Amino acid sequence: MLSVAVLISGTGSNLRALLEAAEDPGYPARIVAVGADRDAAGLAHAEEFGIPTFVVPFRDFASREEWAAELGRRLDDIRPDLIVLSGLMRLLPASLVAKWQPRIINTHPAYLPEFPGAHGVRDALAAGVEQTGASVIVVDDGVDTGPILAQERIPVLPGDAEDTLHERIKPVERRLLIDVVRRIATGELDPSAHP
Ligand code: GAR
């Protein structure tokens, strides 16, 4: 059974989908902890499912490195097989990434390498593209530049706004994430084999 720690910053709707998937006895992964960089609303999903939560508030630390060092200590205590960044809106320093790579993955609401960064949906709309997408990647020390494990195209519809487009992307992200975690757990997908 693959143990998974999930890190979030926001509403955690993709986290919730993973929690629901992991309720199935046939699903080969279990969520063992959910952490956040702030008092994120999505922590309530973990609490509802009886999963331990922790917060390492970014604002309480003088630097990104100090914040990440504390986050790293928490993850060391939990010792998950896999870390999932599910809407964690913070860059992790290279030292932390190097320690967990390739057992640290991220979901992103665009068809990488198109539209990396914090505003993937907004940037796709601003560029006027006819389709965008959803991706699951291995985290590296760039901004959404790691090896792609799964991705899918999603059309941009006339009249789409950032929220409507994002709400159409998220269900695809959830499906991809649940499938990637399942395939890593069964050994069908080896994240280290993706250069
Ligand atoms: C998701 O769309 C995720 O891909 C995105 O934040 C959203 C979180 O939604 N992450 C990024 O943009 C990271 N660059 P949720 O909190 O409802 O799961």
XYZ file of N, CA and C and ligand atoms in Angstrom:
603
model
N 0.845 -1.198 0.000
C 0.000 0.000 0.000
C 0.884 1.252 0.000
N 0.661 2.126 -0.956
C 1.460 3.348 -1.073
C 0.938 4.398 -0.083
N 1.811 4.947 0.740
C 1.376 6.018 1.655
C 1.664 7.376 1.007
N 0.669 8.250 1.101
C 0.730 9.526 0.383
C 0.495 10.681 1.357
N 1.365 11.689 1.301
C 1.116 12.961 1.990
C 0.735 13.982 0.926
N -0.303 14.751 1.202
C -0.794 15.748 0.241
C -0.572 17.139 0.832
N -0.069 18.056 0.008
C 0.137 19.445 0.440
C -0.768 20.365 -0.376
N -1.461 21.256 0.310
C -2.432 22.140 -0.340
C -2.241 23.582 0.141
N -2.896 24.508 -0.602
C -2.994 25.896 -0.129
C -4.446 26.374 -0.107
N -5.325 25.698 -0.865
C -6.645 26.277 -1.110
C -7.811 25.411 -0.678
N -8.772 25.294 -1.598
C -10.033 24.642 -1.245
C -9.934 23.114 -1.215
N -8.924 22.584 -1.867
C -8.677 21.147 -1.743
C -9.700 20.261 -2.429
N -10.288 20.729 -3.526
C -11.279 19.875 -4.183
C -10.611 18.661 -4.840
N -9.412 18.838 -5.350
C -8.701 17.680 -5.908
C -8.248 16.735 -4.791
N -7.834 17.301 -3.665
C -7.521 16.477 -2.487
C -8.730 15.631 -2.107
N -9.904 16.241 -2.100
C -11.106 15.507 -1.689
C -11.353 14.313 -2.608
N -11.164 14.539 -3.899
C -11.358 13.438 -4.856
C -10.379 12.293 -4.571
N -9.157 12.634 -4.208
C -8.165 11.597 -3.880
C -8.544 10.887 -2.585
N -9.036 11.645 -1.601
C -9.500 11.031 -0.349
C -10.638 10.052 -0.620
N -11.551 10.455 -1.502
C -12.688 9.577 -1.818
C -12.214 8.326 -2.544
N -11.281 8.491 -3.479
C -10.751 7.333 -4.209
C -10.082 6.356 -3.240
N -9.346 6.910 -2.265
C -8.583 6.068 -1.339
C -9.472 5.357 -0.322
N -10.751 5.738 -0.259
C -11.706 5.024 0.596
C -12.007 3.638 0.047
N -11.845 3.478 -1.253
C -12.127 2.191 -1.904
C -11.059 1.190 -1.463
N -11.441 0.086 -0.858
C -10.442 -0.883 -0.398
C -9.566 -1.400 -1.540
N -10.073 -1.316 -2.766
C -9.298 -1.785 -3.908
C -8.280 -0.771 -4.426
N -8.345 0.460 -3.897
C -7.392 1.490 -4.348
C -6.073 1.276 -3.606
N -4.940 1.251 -4.336
C -3.693 0.802 -3.721
C -2.890 1.881 -3.002
N -3.514 3.005 -2.642
C -2.805 4.082 -1.925
C -3.686 4.591 -0.789
N -3.037 5.084 0.256
C -3.734 5.671 1.396
C -3.157 7.047 1.677
N -4.030 8.011 1.987
C -3.569 9.341 2.378
C -3.241 9.268 3.876
N -1.994 9.579 4.220
C -1.586 9.452 5.628
C -1.498 10.812 6.323
N -1.410 11.890 5.566
C -1.358 13.231 6.169
C -1.646 14.271 5.097
N -2.212 15.388 5.549
C -2.443 16.532 4.649
C -1.858 17.772 5.323
N -0.982 18.452 4.600
C -0.343 19.642 5.141
C -0.653 20.856 4.297
N -0.444 22.047 4.889
C -0.713 23.291 4.161
C 0.261 24.367 4.616
N 0.385 25.394 3.763
C 1.272 26.519 4.073
C 0.508 27.655 4.740
N -0.770 27.413 4.982
C -1.642 28.419 5.605
C -2.856 27.661 6.151
N -3.759 28.383 6.771
C -4.950 27.734 7.320
C -5.939 27.491 6.175
N -5.600 26.554 5.311
C -6.338 26.339 4.057
C -7.701 25.692 4.323
N -8.701 26.148 3.583
C -10.057 25.604 3.747
C -10.089 24.096 3.489
N -9.239 23.646 2.579
C -9.249 22.232 2.199
C -8.827 21.279 3.307
N -8.215 21.796 4.376
C -7.840 20.915 5.489
C -9.085 20.259 6.092
N -10.233 20.935 5.958
C -11.483 20.380 6.503
C -11.831 19.044 5.850
N -11.474 18.855 4.577
C -11.760 17.573 3.917
C -10.997 16.454 4.619
N -9.732 16.719 4.912
C -8.919 15.695 5.577
C -9.511 15.368 6.951
N -9.893 16.419 7.672
C -10.449 16.198 9.019
C -11.706 15.347 8.929
N -12.542 15.623 7.912
C -13.772 14.839 7.732
C -13.461 13.354 7.503
N -12.340 13.091 6.840
C -11.965 11.706 6.549
C -11.072 11.109 7.648
N -10.869 11.875 8.737
C -10.079 11.369 9.854
C -8.588 11.286 9.566
N -8.119 12.107 8.630
C -6.697 12.097 8.257
C -5.980 13.218 9.020
N -4.825 12.935 9.627
C -4.092 13.982 10.350
C -3.693 15.144 9.438
N -3.776 16.344 9.982
C -3.399 17.537 9.210
C -2.306 18.297 9.957
N -1.566 19.110 9.201
C -0.594 20.004 9.827
C -0.454 21.257 8.982
N -0.109 22.347 9.644
C 0.096 23.620 8.942
C 1.486 24.124 9.290
N 2.236 24.480 8.255
C 3.520 25.174 8.452
C 3.329 26.537 7.793
N 2.894 27.549 8.562
C 2.506 28.833 7.958
C 3.715 29.545 7.346
N 3.617 29.798 6.065
C 4.714 30.451 5.335
C 5.063 31.792 5.983
N 4.034 32.501 6.403
C 4.236 33.858 6.944
C 4.976 33.868 8.281
N 5.059 32.742 8.934
C 5.728 32.713 10.244
C 7.241 32.592 10.132
N 7.752 32.451 8.909
C 9.184 32.192 8.735
C 9.848 33.365 8.011
N 11.118 33.589 8.343
C 11.833 34.741 7.789
C 12.209 34.517 6.330
N 12.317 33.253 5.914
C 12.729 32.991 4.533
C 12.067 31.701 4.040
N 12.049 31.561 2.728
C 11.506 30.339 2.106
C 12.281 29.108 2.603
N 13.604 29.279 2.751
C 14.440 28.150 3.168
C 14.068 27.688 4.574
N 13.834 28.650 5.465
C 13.481 28.272 6.845
C 12.113 27.604 6.888
N 11.201 28.146 6.093
C 9.862 27.529 6.019
C 9.976 26.094 5.491
N 10.741 25.939 4.421
C 10.862 24.619 3.799
C 11.605 23.639 4.702
N 12.513 24.155 5.517
C 13.230 23.265 6.442
C 12.242 22.669 7.447
N 11.338 23.503 7.940
C 10.334 22.992 8.888
C 9.363 22.034 8.180
N 8.947 22.417 6.973
C 8.078 21.514 6.200
C 8.783 20.174 5.976
N 10.073 20.245 5.656
C 10.858 19.029 5.428
C 10.920 18.158 6.672
N 11.049 18.788 7.849
C 11.087 18.011 9.104
C 9.752 17.284 9.308
N 8.649 17.973 9.009
C 7.327 17.325 9.161
C 7.206 16.126 8.220
N 7.680 16.328 6.993
C 7.591 15.230 6.012
C 8.515 14.080 6.413
N 9.669 14.404 6.978
C 10.578 13.351 7.456
C 9.903 12.511 8.537
N 9.142 13.170 9.411
C 8.443 12.437 10.478
C 7.371 11.510 9.893
N 6.691 11.997 8.855
C 5.582 11.226 8.259
C 6.116 10.091 7.383
N 7.245 10.331 6.737
C 7.885 9.347 5.854
C 6.915 8.735 4.821
N 6.238 9.586 4.039
C 5.335 9.030 3.021
C 6.125 8.402 1.871
N 5.478 7.496 1.171
C 6.095 6.950 -0.051
C 6.041 7.969 -1.179
N 5.036 8.845 -1.141
C 4.815 9.808 -2.226
C 4.257 11.096 -1.634
N 4.720 12.235 -2.172
C 4.147 13.538 -1.808
C 3.389 14.067 -3.021
N 2.149 14.495 -2.799
C 1.341 15.092 -3.873
C 1.128 16.570 -3.547
N 1.585 17.441 -4.440
C 1.264 18.866 -4.321
C -0.053 19.083 -5.061
N -1.102 19.351 -4.311
C -2.427 19.480 -4.925
C -2.929 20.899 -4.676
N -2.389 21.829 -5.464
C -2.752 23.225 -5.266
C -1.919 23.892 -4.189
N -0.714 23.380 -3.930
C 0.211 24.104 -3.039
C 0.798 25.254 -3.847
N 0.476 26.485 -3.459
C 0.870 27.639 -4.271
C 2.165 28.260 -3.748
N 3.145 27.427 -3.500
C 4.476 27.871 -3.072
C 5.523 27.077 -3.823
N 6.588 27.773 -4.190
C 7.725 27.065 -4.769
C 8.507 26.406 -3.648
N 8.908 25.168 -3.869
C 9.742 24.480 -2.885
C 11.202 24.670 -3.278
N 12.085 24.939 -2.313
C 13.494 25.106 -2.668
C 14.104 23.805 -3.179
N 15.155 23.956 -3.980
C 15.778 22.800 -4.638
C 16.217 21.735 -3.635
N 16.643 22.162 -2.452
C 17.126 21.185 -1.458
C 16.006 20.222 -1.053
N 14.810 20.743 -0.855
C 13.683 19.884 -0.456
C 13.249 18.998 -1.623
N 13.188 19.596 -2.803
C 12.784 18.828 -3.988
C 13.766 17.672 -4.221
N 15.071 17.980 -4.116
C 16.092 16.953 -4.396
C 15.951 15.768 -3.451
N 15.564 16.049 -2.232
C 15.442 14.981 -1.241
C 14.338 13.984 -1.610
N 13.248 14.472 -2.210
C 12.083 13.609 -2.456
C 11.940 13.158 -3.902
N 12.574 13.873 -4.816
C 12.456 13.546 -6.230
C 12.886 12.096 -6.484
N 12.184 11.291 -7.286
C 10.996 11.654 -8.059
C 9.694 11.324 -7.341
N 9.759 11.166 -6.000
C 8.553 10.772 -5.276
C 7.763 11.995 -4.813
N 7.756 13.028 -5.641
C 6.993 14.242 -5.360
C 6.383 14.719 -6.668
N 5.053 14.781 -6.709
C 4.352 15.097 -7.960
C 3.414 16.283 -7.744
N 3.022 16.899 -8.852
C 2.232 18.132 -8.797
C 1.150 18.088 -9.866
N -0.007 18.646 -9.538
C -1.045 18.807 -10.556
C -1.004 20.247 -11.055
N -1.337 20.432 -12.326
C -1.297 21.786 -12.879
C -2.443 21.963 -13.884
N -3.152 23.114 -13.814
C -4.321 23.314 -14.673
C -3.979 23.885 -16.055
N -3.035 23.267 -16.735
C -2.706 23.639 -18.114
C -1.953 22.463 -18.742
N -1.784 22.552 -20.054
C -1.106 21.483 -20.789
C 0.371 21.857 -20.858
N 1.111 21.487 -19.786
C 2.531 21.852 -19.720
C 3.299 21.266 -20.901
N 4.335 21.949 -21.413
C 4.962 23.145 -20.843
C 4.240 24.461 -21.130
N 3.037 24.400 -21.692
C 2.292 25.644 -21.896
C 1.804 26.174 -20.536
N 1.860 27.465 -20.341
C 1.262 28.167 -19.207
C 1.638 27.597 -17.837
N 2.937 27.586 -17.529
C 3.359 27.198 -16.175
C 3.063 28.324 -15.185
N 3.265 28.039 -13.903
C 3.176 29.090 -12.892
C 1.846 29.137 -12.171
N 1.665 30.222 -11.434
C 0.535 30.325 -10.502
C -0.793 30.625 -11.188
N -0.746 31.054 -12.474
C -1.992 31.487 -13.129
C -2.184 30.756 -14.464
N -2.077 29.461 -14.440
C -2.149 28.673 -15.666
C -3.447 28.856 -16.432
N -4.559 28.981 -15.715
C -5.863 29.112 -16.378
C -5.995 30.525 -16.955
N -5.669 31.519 -16.142
C -5.757 32.923 -16.575
C -4.854 33.173 -17.783
N -3.665 32.626 -17.742
C -2.699 32.855 -18.821
C -3.161 32.215 -20.129
N -3.800 31.049 -20.033
C -4.315 30.398 -21.244
C -5.430 31.241 -21.862
N -6.321 31.755 -21.019
C -7.408 32.613 -21.518
C -6.844 33.869 -22.173
N -5.865 34.479 -21.508
C -5.277 35.726 -22.027
C -4.579 35.498 -23.359
N -4.064 34.300 -23.559
C -3.354 34.001 -24.805
C -4.329 33.708 -25.947
N -5.608 33.515 -25.617
C -6.613 33.302 -26.657
C -6.529 31.939 -27.336
N -5.980 30.959 -26.655
C -5.850 29.624 -27.263
C -7.210 28.935 -27.329
N -7.321 27.975 -28.248
C -8.599 27.260 -28.386
C -8.673 26.064 -27.468
N -7.514 25.601 -27.000
C -7.524 24.522 -26.026
C -6.382 24.666 -25.043
N -6.673 24.227 -23.835
C -5.637 24.194 -22.809
C -5.582 22.772 -22.290
N -5.476 22.548 -20.983
C -5.409 21.166 -20.537
C -5.127 21.035 -19.069
N -4.780 19.825 -18.677
C -4.428 19.498 -17.295
C -3.227 18.573 -17.348
N -2.339 18.710 -16.352
C -1.114 17.904 -16.338
C -0.807 17.421 -14.924
N -0.154 16.265 -14.850
C 0.440 15.790 -13.600
C 1.912 15.554 -13.905
N 2.773 16.169 -13.093
C 4.220 16.119 -13.376
C 5.002 15.708 -12.130
N 6.227 15.266 -12.357
C 7.183 15.130 -11.254
C 7.722 16.529 -10.966
N 7.821 16.883 -9.684
C 8.342 18.199 -9.337
C 9.865 18.201 -9.511
N 10.354 19.237 -10.179
C 11.806 19.458 -10.191
C 12.053 20.866 -9.646
N 13.266 21.386 -9.791
C 13.490 22.678 -9.141
C 13.171 23.873 -10.037
N 12.505 23.621 -11.159
C 11.976 24.727 -11.958
C 10.506 24.968 -11.616
N 9.900 25.902 -12.347
C 8.479 26.182 -12.136
C 7.678 25.363 -13.142
N 7.132 24.255 -12.693
C 6.296 23.366 -13.529
C 7.050 22.844 -14.754
N 8.324 22.540 -14.553
C 9.162 22.076 -15.663
C 9.505 20.585 -15.579
N 8.994 19.888 -14.556
C 9.396 18.494 -14.351
C 8.797 17.547 -15.378
N 9.271 16.296 -15.375
C 8.777 15.288 -16.313
C 7.257 15.112 -16.220
N 6.626 15.014 -17.383
C 5.165 14.899 -17.446
C 4.758 13.434 -17.313
N 3.888 13.154 -16.334
C 3.420 11.780 -16.104
C 2.087 11.518 -16.801
N 1.251 12.549 -16.901
C -0.039 12.409 -17.581
C -0.542 13.794 -17.933
N -1.230 13.890 -19.064
C -1.867 15.161 -19.396
C -2.967 14.936 -20.421
N -3.870 15.905 -20.459
C -5.027 15.776 -21.356
C -5.442 17.170 -21.833
N -5.884 17.240 -23.071
C -6.350 18.512 -23.638
C -7.794 18.802 -23.203
N -8.114 20.077 -23.024
C -9.466 20.533 -22.680
C -9.751 21.768 -23.530
N -10.905 21.804 -24.218
C -11.181 22.972 -25.054
C -11.514 24.211 -24.227
N -11.121 25.371 -24.738
C -11.586 26.648 -24.183
C -12.849 27.001 -24.961
N -13.942 27.250 -24.256
C -15.213 27.510 -24.927
C -15.472 29.010 -25.043
N -16.230 29.422 -26.082
C -16.570 30.842 -26.191
C -17.271 31.301 -24.911
N -16.876 32.430 -24.396
C -17.504 32.952 -23.177
C -16.881 32.428 -21.890
N -15.884 31.540 -22.003
C -15.233 31.042 -20.789
C -14.608 32.181 -19.996
N -14.784 32.147 -18.701
C -14.050 33.011 -17.778
C -13.093 32.116 -16.999
N -12.205 32.743 -16.213
C -11.205 31.940 -15.500
C -11.884 30.876 -14.622
N -12.968 31.261 -13.934
C -13.582 30.293 -13.014
C -14.295 29.169 -13.768
N -14.990 29.488 -14.861
C -15.713 28.425 -15.571
C -14.737 27.448 -16.228
N -13.662 28.009 -16.784
C -12.665 27.133 -17.421
C -11.972 26.272 -16.362
N -11.617 26.886 -15.234
C -10.929 26.124 -14.179
C -11.832 25.003 -13.650
N -13.121 25.282 -13.537
C -14.042 24.244 -13.028
C -14.218 23.109 -14.032
N -13.961 23.368 -15.321
C -13.980 22.259 -16.298
C -12.662 21.495 -16.307
N -11.576 22.207 -15.958
C -10.260 21.553 -15.926
C -10.142 20.624 -14.712
N -10.658 21.063 -13.577
C -10.427 20.321 -12.331
C -10.880 18.861 -12.375
N -12.058 18.557 -12.930
C -12.437 17.135 -12.974
C -11.445 16.283 -13.764
N -10.840 16.873 -14.791
C -9.833 16.136 -15.566
C -8.576 15.951 -14.722
N -8.161 17.039 -14.043
C -7.009 16.941 -13.131
C -7.221 15.819 -12.121
N -8.422 15.760 -11.560
C -8.724 14.748 -10.520
C -8.575 13.346 -11.086
N -9.145 13.154 -12.255
C -9.074 11.822 -12.872
C -7.630 11.441 -13.148
N -6.858 12.392 -13.696
C -5.445 12.110 -13.991
C -4.675 11.822 -12.704
N -4.904 12.636 -11.676
C -4.164 12.472 -10.417
C -4.464 11.109 -9.780
N -5.746 10.778 -9.709
C -6.137 9.500 -9.094
C -5.521 8.337 -9.866
N -5.480 8.464 -11.177
C -4.921 7.386 -12.007
C -3.394 7.317 -11.871
N -2.737 8.472 -11.835
C -1.265 8.476 -11.698
C -0.864 7.868 -10.346
N -1.546 8.270 -9.278
C -1.207 7.725 -7.947
C -1.451 6.212 -7.942
N -2.540 5.782 -8.539
C -2.827 4.344 -8.609
C -1.725 3.601 -9.364
N -1.309 4.165 -10.503
C -0.303 3.472 -11.317
C 1.077 3.503 -10.655
N 1.387 4.562 -9.911
C 2.656 4.569 -9.152
C 2.581 3.485 -8.067
N 1.416 3.397 -7.417
C 1.261 2.427 -6.319
C 1.405 0.987 -6.807
N 0.892 0.714 -7.987
C 0.959 -0.670 -8.497
C 2.295 -0.961 -9.178
N 3.092 0.064 -9.400
C 4.365 -0.131 -10.087
C 4.252 -0.050 -11.598
N 3.016 0.182 -12.072
C 2.778 0.320 -13.516
C 3.467 1.574 -14.065
N 3.565 2.600 -13.214
C 4.198 3.858 -13.610
C 5.373 4.123 -12.675
N 6.553 4.285 -13.258
C 7.755 4.548 -12.459
C 8.157 5.997 -12.688
N 7.925 6.873 -11.703
C 8.214 8.294 -11.948
C 9.688 8.560 -12.219
N 10.576 7.660 -11.773
C 11.999 7.882 -12.022
C 12.382 7.553 -13.462
N 11.461 6.886 -14.177
C 11.777 6.497 -15.556
C 11.407 7.609 -16.544
N 10.904 8.733 -16.020
C 10.515 9.849 -16.890
C 11.578 10.930 -16.835
N 12.401 11.045 -17.862
C 13.510 11.997 -17.821
C 13.015 13.442 -17.917
C -5.778 23.023 -9.045
O -6.334 23.356 -10.286
C -4.280 22.861 -9.171
O -3.882 22.305 -10.363
C -3.827 24.283 -9.075
O -4.587 24.804 -8.013
C -5.876 24.183 -8.058
C -6.243 23.735 -6.670
O -7.602 23.465 -6.578
N -2.423 24.363 -8.868
C -1.639 25.250 -9.494
O -2.057 26.106 -10.221
C -0.167 25.101 -9.168
N 0.608 25.900 -10.066
P -8.214 22.752 -5.294
O -7.610 23.432 -4.069
O -9.682 22.969 -5.394
O -7.839 21.290 -5.378
